[in-house]
Amino acid sequence: MNKKENMAIDFQDNVMILSTRKYLKRKIMCSEPKFRHYRKERLHILELLKHTVDMGESNSALLIGPRGCGKTTLINSVLKELSSIKSFKENALIVNLHGLVHTDDRLALKDATRQMQLENVVGDKVFGTFAENLTFLLDCLKAGDKKRSKPVIFILDEFDLFCEHHNQTLLYNLFDIAQSAQAPICVLGVTCRLNVIELLEKRVKSRFSHRQIFLFPGDTSSSEQPTSAFDDRLELFQHLLSLPDDENVNGIEQQYDEYPPFWSMWNEYIKSLVNNLTIVNLLKRMYQMDVSETSFRIFLAVVVSTLSEKHQQLEVNDFVEASKIFSQDDKVLMLEGLSVLEMCLIIAMKHETEIYEGEPLNFETVYNRYIKFANQNSSIQSVQRPVIMKAFEHIKNLEIVMPVSGMNSKVEKEYQYYKFLLTPQQVMEAVKNYPGLPTEVSQWSLSSIQ
């Protein structure tokens, strides 16, 4: 093979790896219509929306579950499926409102009016006062009958934040229309607050259907073939990093079916990673810290970004290095930002709780332990007591220590008791990562003082 042919093959490989990186990043970061879990709950919402559009039924419901469990993905997958039905696509109006964006009823109503493209909208501007817009919106929803009115689906994300709006006017009117069946309307609230019903005012609560749909991570009771939640995460790992075989890949410079050996070898390699013990343990640790699929996708996107002409394969170490960004303990990061004096007090607290097996501590015991250390090391600069007290107060304000209830009444602040909230492992991790920490302090943290 001559030099020219070698260059052609190298160029072909470079193009393929760049195309692979582009395809995988798009696949990882773009929400997929396919939804793998909560079949029973998904069917419930699907039927609810279909009945609103096809039969003119009105209803309201709340989708409740912790952050990252898949509430928004579930709704998007339902809407994606329904949009393939001609009658739904042509007739249904979808209005998306978000509690973090629409911080009062005026903003929510203005955006709802714009999304419904009503008559007082010109371009993106909505004209009229809040009262006029509310009256106009309600009249439009109530106009006609079930057969002539267009069905409207309101999706209220971060629903609990809408409960904080003055008098809950918007919620009251939407639930009132849904209950009285004046027009085909479905109000679907999405929230992570389990007690969200208690946030509703009495008059609003009386108009809500009280239909609540709960999602819980790891709940596979409604799956056709029950699997553990972590098995689902491994399956997602393989799916997101695999290349298509017989699919048509849009927006990529090269078609993978022109190079079947490339995609088949790539997919086999990804399959081997799923069985790699280091990868499995790493993904398991990350899953235990954060079950959110969004965080997981961002992690994979960081790994895939390492692909280049010079780095044409995802190595195990790429995953290990990327995981460090997502596995860092917030408390450890906070400790790394403390002063050397404050870090010394943290180490003194660590020793104190280790010696006395988790017993509460106070400023006086921490101060004495620090002074003893400082006196034994001439290189440690002496600090006056008020300065040390101020450093202790800062640690307290960061909630690294917590007051012990019932033990601090009428006690001088130097002798008030606190519970140390960090583990020895967290302290040692912070010591290891602390930039420029004096050697004496590092050695002190390692010593076993009795």
Coordinates of C-alpha atoms in Angstrom, one line a residue:
M1 CA 0.0 0.0 0.0
N2 CA 1.5 3.3 -1.0
K3 CA 1.6 6.6 1.0
K4 CA -1.3 8.1 -1.0
E5 CA -3.6 5.2 -0.1
N6 CA -2.6 5.3 3.6
M7 CA -3.5 9.0 3.6
A8 CA -6.9 8.2 2.1
I9 CA -7.7 5.6 4.7
D10 CA -6.6 7.9 7.5
F11 CA -8.8 10.7 6.1
Q12 CA -11.7 8.3 5.9
D13 CA -11.2 7.2 9.5
N14 CA -11.0 10.9 10.6
V15 CA -14.2 11.7 8.9
M16 CA -15.9 8.7 10.4
I17 CA -14.8 9.5 13.9
L18 CA -15.9 13.1 13.6
S19 CA -19.3 12.0 12.2
T20 CA -19.6 9.5 15.1
R21 CA -18.9 12.2 17.6
K22 CA -21.5 14.5 16.0
Y23 CA -24.1 11.8 15.8
L24 CA -23.7 10.5 19.4
K25 CA -23.7 14.0 20.9
R26 CA -27.0 14.8 19.1
K27 CA -28.4 11.4 20.1
I28 CA -27.4 11.9 23.7
M29 CA -28.5 15.5 24.2
C30 CA -31.8 15.4 22.2
S31 CA -34.8 14.1 24.0
E32 CA -36.1 10.9 22.5
P33 CA -39.7 10.2 21.9
K34 CA -39.2 6.6 23.1
F35 CA -40.0 6.1 26.8
R36 CA -38.9 2.9 28.5
H37 CA -40.7 3.0 31.9
Y38 CA -43.9 3.6 33.7
R39 CA -46.1 1.9 31.1
K40 CA -49.2 1.9 33.3
E41 CA -48.8 5.6 34.2
R42 CA -48.0 6.6 30.6
L43 CA -51.1 4.8 29.3
H44 CA -53.2 6.7 31.9
I45 CA -52.0 10.1 30.7
L46 CA -52.3 9.0 27.0
E47 CA -55.9 8.0 27.5
L48 CA -56.6 11.2 29.4
L49 CA -55.4 13.4 26.6
K50 CA -57.0 11.3 23.9
H51 CA -60.4 11.5 25.6
T52 CA -60.1 15.3 25.8
V53 CA -59.4 15.6 22.0
D54 CA -61.5 12.7 20.6
M55 CA -64.5 12.8 23.0
G56 CA -64.5 16.4 24.3
E57 CA -64.0 15.3 27.9
S58 CA -62.5 17.7 30.3
N59 CA -60.3 16.8 33.2
S60 CA -57.4 17.7 35.4
A61 CA -54.5 15.6 36.8
L62 CA -51.2 15.9 38.6
L63 CA -48.1 14.0 37.6
I64 CA -45.9 13.7 40.8
G65 CA -42.5 12.3 41.2
P66 CA -38.9 13.3 42.4
R67 CA -36.6 15.3 40.1
G68 CA -35.0 13.3 37.3
C69 CA -37.5 10.4 37.4
G70 CA -38.8 11.1 33.9
K71 CA -42.0 13.2 34.3
T72 CA -41.2 15.6 31.4
T73 CA -39.9 12.8 29.2
L74 CA -43.1 10.8 29.8
I75 CA -45.3 13.7 28.7
N76 CA -43.2 14.5 25.7
S77 CA -43.3 10.8 24.6
V78 CA -47.1 10.9 24.9
L79 CA -47.5 14.1 22.9
K80 CA -45.1 12.7 20.3
E81 CA -47.2 9.6 19.9
L82 CA -50.5 11.6 19.8
S83 CA -49.1 14.1 17.2
S84 CA -48.9 11.3 14.7
I85 CA -52.7 11.0 14.8
K86 CA -54.2 13.4 12.3
S87 CA -57.2 14.4 14.3
F88 CA -55.1 15.3 17.3
K89 CA -52.5 17.2 15.3
E90 CA -55.1 19.3 13.6
N91 CA -57.4 20.0 16.5
A92 CA -55.5 20.0 19.8
L93 CA -53.9 23.1 21.2
I94 CA -51.0 22.6 23.6
V95 CA -50.2 25.3 26.0
N96 CA -47.0 24.9 28.0
L97 CA -46.5 27.0 31.1
H98 CA -43.6 26.8 33.6
G99 CA -43.6 27.9 37.2
L100 CA -40.0 29.2 37.1
V101 CA -40.7 31.3 34.0
H102 CA -44.3 32.4 34.6
T103 CA -43.8 33.8 38.1
D104 CA -47.3 35.4 38.3
D105 CA -50.7 34.9 36.7
R106 CA -50.2 38.0 34.5
L107 CA -47.2 36.4 32.8
A108 CA -48.8 33.0 32.6
L109 CA -52.0 34.4 31.1
K110 CA -50.1 36.5 28.6
D111 CA -48.1 33.5 27.3
A112 CA -51.1 31.2 27.2
T113 CA -52.9 33.8 25.1
R114 CA -49.9 34.0 22.8
Q115 CA -49.6 30.2 22.4
M116 CA -53.3 29.9 21.6
Q117 CA -52.9 32.7 19.0
L118 CA -56.1 34.5 20.1
E119 CA -57.4 37.7 18.5
N120 CA -55.7 40.2 20.8
V121 CA -52.2 38.8 19.8
V122 CA -50.2 40.6 17.1
G123 CA -46.9 38.9 16.4
D124 CA -45.6 38.0 19.9
K125 CA -47.3 40.9 21.6
V126 CA -50.4 40.5 23.7
F127 CA -52.6 43.6 24.3
G128 CA -54.9 44.4 27.2
T129 CA -54.9 44.4 31.0
F130 CA -54.7 41.2 33.1
A131 CA -58.5 41.4 33.8
E132 CA -59.2 41.9 30.1
N133 CA -57.0 39.1 29.0
L134 CA -58.4 36.7 31.6
T135 CA -62.0 37.5 30.6
F136 CA -61.1 37.1 26.9
L137 CA -59.3 33.8 27.5
L138 CA -62.2 32.4 29.5
D139 CA -64.7 33.6 26.9
C140 CA -62.7 31.9 24.2
L141 CA -62.5 28.6 26.1
K142 CA -66.2 28.7 26.9
A143 CA -67.4 29.7 23.5
G144 CA -69.3 27.2 21.5
D145 CA -69.9 23.6 22.6
K146 CA -67.9 20.5 22.9
K147 CA -68.2 19.7 19.3
R148 CA -67.2 23.1 18.0
S149 CA -64.6 24.2 20.6
K150 CA -61.0 23.2 20.0
P151 CA -59.7 21.1 22.8
V152 CA -56.9 22.7 24.8
I153 CA -54.3 20.9 26.9
F154 CA -52.6 23.0 29.6
I155 CA -49.3 21.5 30.8
L156 CA -48.1 23.3 34.0
D157 CA -44.5 22.4 34.8
E158 CA -43.3 23.1 38.4
F159 CA -47.0 23.2 39.3
D160 CA -46.3 23.9 43.0
L161 CA -45.0 27.3 42.1
F162 CA -48.3 28.3 40.5
C163 CA -49.9 27.7 43.9
E164 CA -47.9 30.7 45.2
H165 CA -49.6 33.1 42.8
H166 CA -51.9 35.6 44.3
N167 CA -55.4 34.1 45.0
Q168 CA -54.4 31.2 42.6
T169 CA -56.7 32.9 40.1
L170 CA -55.4 31.1 37.0
L171 CA -55.6 27.7 38.7
Y172 CA -59.1 28.4 39.9
N173 CA -60.4 29.3 36.5
L174 CA -58.7 26.5 34.6
F175 CA -60.0 23.9 37.1
D176 CA -63.4 25.5 37.1
I177 CA -63.7 25.2 33.3
A178 CA -62.4 21.6 33.4
Q179 CA -64.9 20.6 36.2
S180 CA -67.9 22.3 34.6
A181 CA -67.1 20.9 31.1
Q182 CA -67.8 24.3 29.5
A183 CA -65.1 23.4 26.8
P184 CA -62.9 20.4 26.2
I185 CA -59.8 21.2 28.3
C186 CA -57.3 19.1 30.2
V187 CA -55.1 20.6 32.9
L188 CA -52.0 18.5 33.6
G189 CA -49.7 19.7 36.4
V190 CA -46.2 18.4 36.8
T191 CA -44.5 18.7 40.2
C192 CA -42.0 17.0 42.6
R193 CA -44.0 18.1 45.7
L194 CA -45.7 15.1 47.2
N195 CA -47.9 17.4 49.4
V196 CA -48.9 19.7 46.5
I197 CA -52.6 19.2 47.1
E198 CA -52.2 20.8 50.5
L199 CA -50.9 24.0 48.7
L200 CA -54.2 24.5 46.9
E201 CA -56.7 26.9 48.4
K202 CA -60.0 25.4 49.4
R203 CA -62.0 26.8 46.5
V204 CA -59.3 25.6 44.0
K205 CA -59.1 22.2 45.6
S206 CA -62.8 21.7 45.4
R207 CA -62.6 22.1 41.6
F208 CA -59.7 19.8 41.1
S209 CA -60.4 16.2 40.0
H210 CA -57.9 14.9 42.7
R211 CA -56.5 12.5 40.0
Q212 CA -52.8 12.1 41.0
I213 CA -50.3 10.0 39.1
F214 CA -47.1 9.1 40.9
L215 CA -43.8 8.2 39.4
F216 CA -41.1 6.6 41.6
P217 CA -37.5 5.8 40.4
G218 CA -36.9 2.1 40.3
D219 CA -40.6 1.3 40.3
T220 CA -40.8 -1.4 37.6
S221 CA -44.1 -2.9 38.8
S222 CA -45.8 -1.8 35.5
S223 CA -43.0 -3.1 33.2
E224 CA -43.7 -5.9 30.9
Q225 CA -40.4 -7.5 31.9
P226 CA -39.3 -6.4 35.3
T227 CA -35.7 -5.2 35.6
S228 CA -33.8 -3.3 38.2
A229 CA -33.5 0.4 37.8
F230 CA -29.7 0.1 37.4
D231 CA -30.2 -2.5 34.7
D232 CA -32.2 0.1 32.8
R233 CA -29.4 2.6 33.3
L234 CA -26.9 0.1 31.7
E235 CA -29.3 -0.5 28.9
L236 CA -29.5 3.3 28.3
F237 CA -25.7 3.5 28.4
Q238 CA -25.4 1.0 25.6
H239 CA -28.3 2.5 23.6
L240 CA -27.0 6.1 23.7
L241 CA -23.4 5.1 22.7
S242 CA -24.3 2.6 19.9
L243 CA -24.3 3.5 16.3
P244 CA -27.2 2.7 13.9
D245 CA -26.9 -0.3 11.7
D246 CA -29.7 -0.3 9.2
E247 CA -31.1 3.1 10.1
N248 CA -30.8 6.2 7.9
V249 CA -28.7 8.8 9.9
N250 CA -29.6 12.3 9.0
G251 CA -27.2 15.2 9.1
I252 CA -24.0 13.1 9.0
E253 CA -21.4 13.5 6.3
Q254 CA -20.9 9.8 5.9
Q255 CA -23.5 7.0 5.9
Y256 CA -22.6 4.2 8.3
D257 CA -24.0 1.5 6.0
E258 CA -21.1 2.3 3.7
Y259 CA -18.7 1.2 6.4
P260 CA -20.4 -1.8 8.1
P261 CA -17.2 -3.0 9.7
F262 CA -16.8 0.4 11.5
W263 CA -20.2 0.5 13.1
S264 CA -20.3 -3.2 13.9
M265 CA -16.9 -3.0 15.6
W266 CA -17.9 0.1 17.4
N267 CA -21.1 -1.4 18.7
E268 CA -19.3 -4.6 19.8
Y269 CA -16.8 -2.5 21.7
I270 CA -19.6 -0.5 23.5
K271 CA -21.2 -3.8 24.3
S272 CA -18.0 -4.9 25.9
L273 CA -17.9 -1.7 28.0
V274 CA -21.3 -2.7 29.5
N275 CA -19.7 -5.8 30.9
N276 CA -16.5 -4.0 32.1
L277 CA -16.4 -4.2 35.9
T278 CA -14.8 -0.7 36.2
I279 CA -17.5 0.9 34.1
V280 CA -20.3 -1.0 35.9
N281 CA -19.0 0.1 39.3
L282 CA -18.5 3.6 38.2
L283 CA -22.0 3.9 36.8
K284 CA -23.4 2.3 39.9
R285 CA -21.7 4.9 42.1
M286 CA -23.0 7.7 40.0
Y287 CA -26.5 6.3 39.9
Q288 CA -26.5 6.0 43.7
M289 CA -25.6 9.7 43.9
D290 CA -27.9 11.0 41.2
V291 CA -30.7 9.0 39.4
S292 CA -31.4 11.9 37.0
E293 CA -31.2 10.8 33.4
T294 CA -30.4 14.4 32.4
S295 CA -27.2 14.4 34.5
F296 CA -26.3 11.0 33.0
R297 CA -26.7 12.2 29.5
I298 CA -24.5 15.3 30.2
F299 CA -21.9 12.9 31.6
L300 CA -22.0 10.8 28.4
A301 CA -21.8 13.9 26.3
V302 CA -18.6 15.0 28.1
V303 CA -17.1 11.6 27.4
V304 CA -18.1 11.6 23.8
S305 CA -16.5 15.0 23.4
T306 CA -13.1 13.5 23.9
L307 CA -13.3 11.8 20.6
S308 CA -11.0 13.3 17.9
E309 CA -8.7 12.4 15.0
K310 CA -6.0 11.5 17.6
H311 CA -8.4 9.8 20.1
Q312 CA -10.6 7.6 18.1
Q313 CA -11.9 5.3 20.8
L314 CA -13.7 5.7 24.1
E315 CA -11.3 4.4 26.7
V316 CA -12.4 3.3 30.2
N317 CA -10.2 6.1 31.6
D318 CA -12.3 8.6 29.6
F319 CA -15.3 7.6 31.7
V320 CA -13.4 7.7 34.9
E321 CA -12.0 11.2 34.3
A322 CA -15.4 12.5 33.3
S323 CA -17.1 11.0 36.3
K324 CA -14.9 13.1 38.6
I325 CA -16.7 16.2 37.5
F326 CA -20.1 14.7 38.4
S327 CA -19.0 12.7 41.5
Q328 CA -17.6 15.6 43.5
D329 CA -19.1 16.1 46.9
D330 CA -20.6 19.6 47.4
K331 CA -19.4 19.7 51.0
V332 CA -15.9 18.7 50.0
L333 CA -15.8 21.4 47.4
M334 CA -17.0 23.9 50.0
L335 CA -14.2 22.9 52.4
E336 CA -11.6 23.5 49.7
G337 CA -12.7 27.2 49.7
L338 CA -12.0 27.7 53.4
S339 CA -9.0 29.5 54.9
V340 CA -6.1 27.4 56.4
L341 CA -7.3 28.4 59.9
E342 CA -10.8 27.2 59.2
M343 CA -9.5 24.0 57.7
C344 CA -7.4 23.5 60.9
L345 CA -10.6 23.8 63.0
I346 CA -12.4 21.3 60.7
I347 CA -9.5 18.8 61.3
A348 CA -9.8 19.5 65.1
M349 CA -13.5 18.7 64.9
K350 CA -12.7 15.5 63.0
H351 CA -10.3 14.4 65.7
E352 CA -12.7 15.4 68.5
T353 CA -15.6 13.3 67.0
E354 CA -13.3 10.3 66.3
I355 CA -11.9 10.2 69.8
Y356 CA -15.3 10.6 71.5
E357 CA -17.2 8.5 68.9
G358 CA -19.5 11.1 67.5
E359 CA -20.3 13.0 70.7
P360 CA -21.2 16.7 70.3
L361 CA -18.5 19.3 70.5
N362 CA -18.2 23.0 71.4
F363 CA -15.9 25.9 70.5
E364 CA -13.8 25.4 73.7
T365 CA -12.9 21.8 73.0
V366 CA -12.1 22.6 69.3
Y367 CA -10.1 25.7 70.3
N368 CA -8.0 23.7 72.9
R369 CA -7.2 21.0 70.3
Y370 CA -6.2 23.5 67.7
I371 CA -4.0 25.5 70.2
K372 CA -2.2 22.3 71.3
F373 CA -1.4 21.6 67.6
A374 CA -0.3 25.1 66.9
N375 CA 2.1 25.2 69.9
Q376 CA 3.7 21.9 68.8
N377 CA 4.5 23.3 65.3
S378 CA 6.6 26.5 65.2
S379 CA 5.8 27.0 61.6
I380 CA 2.1 27.5 62.4
Q381 CA 1.4 31.2 62.9
S382 CA -0.2 32.0 66.2
V383 CA -3.8 33.4 66.0
Q384 CA -5.7 35.4 68.6
R385 CA -8.8 33.8 70.2
P386 CA -11.3 36.3 68.7
V387 CA -10.1 35.5 65.2
I388 CA -10.5 31.8 65.9
M389 CA -14.0 32.4 67.3
K390 CA -14.8 34.3 64.1
A391 CA -13.6 31.4 62.0
F392 CA -15.7 29.0 64.1
E393 CA -18.8 31.2 63.5
H394 CA -18.2 31.1 59.7
I395 CA -18.0 27.3 59.9
K396 CA -21.3 27.3 61.8
N397 CA -22.9 29.6 59.3
L398 CA -21.9 27.2 56.5
E399 CA -23.9 24.5 58.5
I400 CA -20.9 22.2 58.8
V401 CA -21.9 22.0 62.4
M402 CA -25.5 21.9 63.7
P403 CA -26.7 23.1 67.2
V404 CA -27.8 20.2 69.5
S405 CA -31.4 21.0 70.5
G406 CA -32.0 21.1 74.3
M407 CA -28.3 21.4 75.2
N408 CA -27.7 25.1 74.5
S409 CA -30.3 27.0 76.6
K410 CA -28.7 29.7 78.7
V411 CA -25.2 28.5 77.9
E412 CA -22.4 30.9 76.8
K413 CA -21.6 30.5 73.1
E414 CA -18.1 29.1 73.7
Y415 CA -19.8 26.1 75.5
Q416 CA -22.8 25.6 73.3
Y417 CA -22.8 22.1 71.8
Y418 CA -22.8 21.2 68.1
K419 CA -23.0 18.1 66.0
F420 CA -20.2 17.7 63.4
L421 CA -22.0 16.9 60.1
L422 CA -19.0 15.8 58.0
T423 CA -17.5 12.3 57.8
P424 CA -13.8 11.7 58.3
Q425 CA -13.6 10.6 54.6
Q426 CA -15.0 14.0 53.5
V427 CA -12.5 15.8 55.6
M428 CA -9.6 13.7 54.3
E429 CA -10.7 14.2 50.7
A430 CA -10.8 18.0 51.2
V431 CA -7.3 17.9 52.8
K432 CA -6.0 15.9 49.8
N433 CA -7.5 18.4 47.3
Y434 CA -6.8 21.6 49.2
P435 CA -4.2 23.7 47.2
G436 CA -1.2 24.9 49.2
L437 CA -2.2 23.4 52.5
P438 CA 0.9 23.4 54.9
T439 CA 2.5 20.0 55.2
E440 CA 2.1 20.1 59.0
V441 CA -1.6 20.5 58.7
S442 CA -1.9 17.6 56.2
Q443 CA 0.1 15.4 58.5
W444 CA -2.0 16.4 61.5
S445 CA -5.1 15.3 59.7
L446 CA -3.6 11.9 59.2
S447 CA -2.5 11.5 62.8
S448 CA -4.5 9.3 65.2
I449 CA -4.7 11.4 68.4
Q450 CA -5.8 9.6 71.5

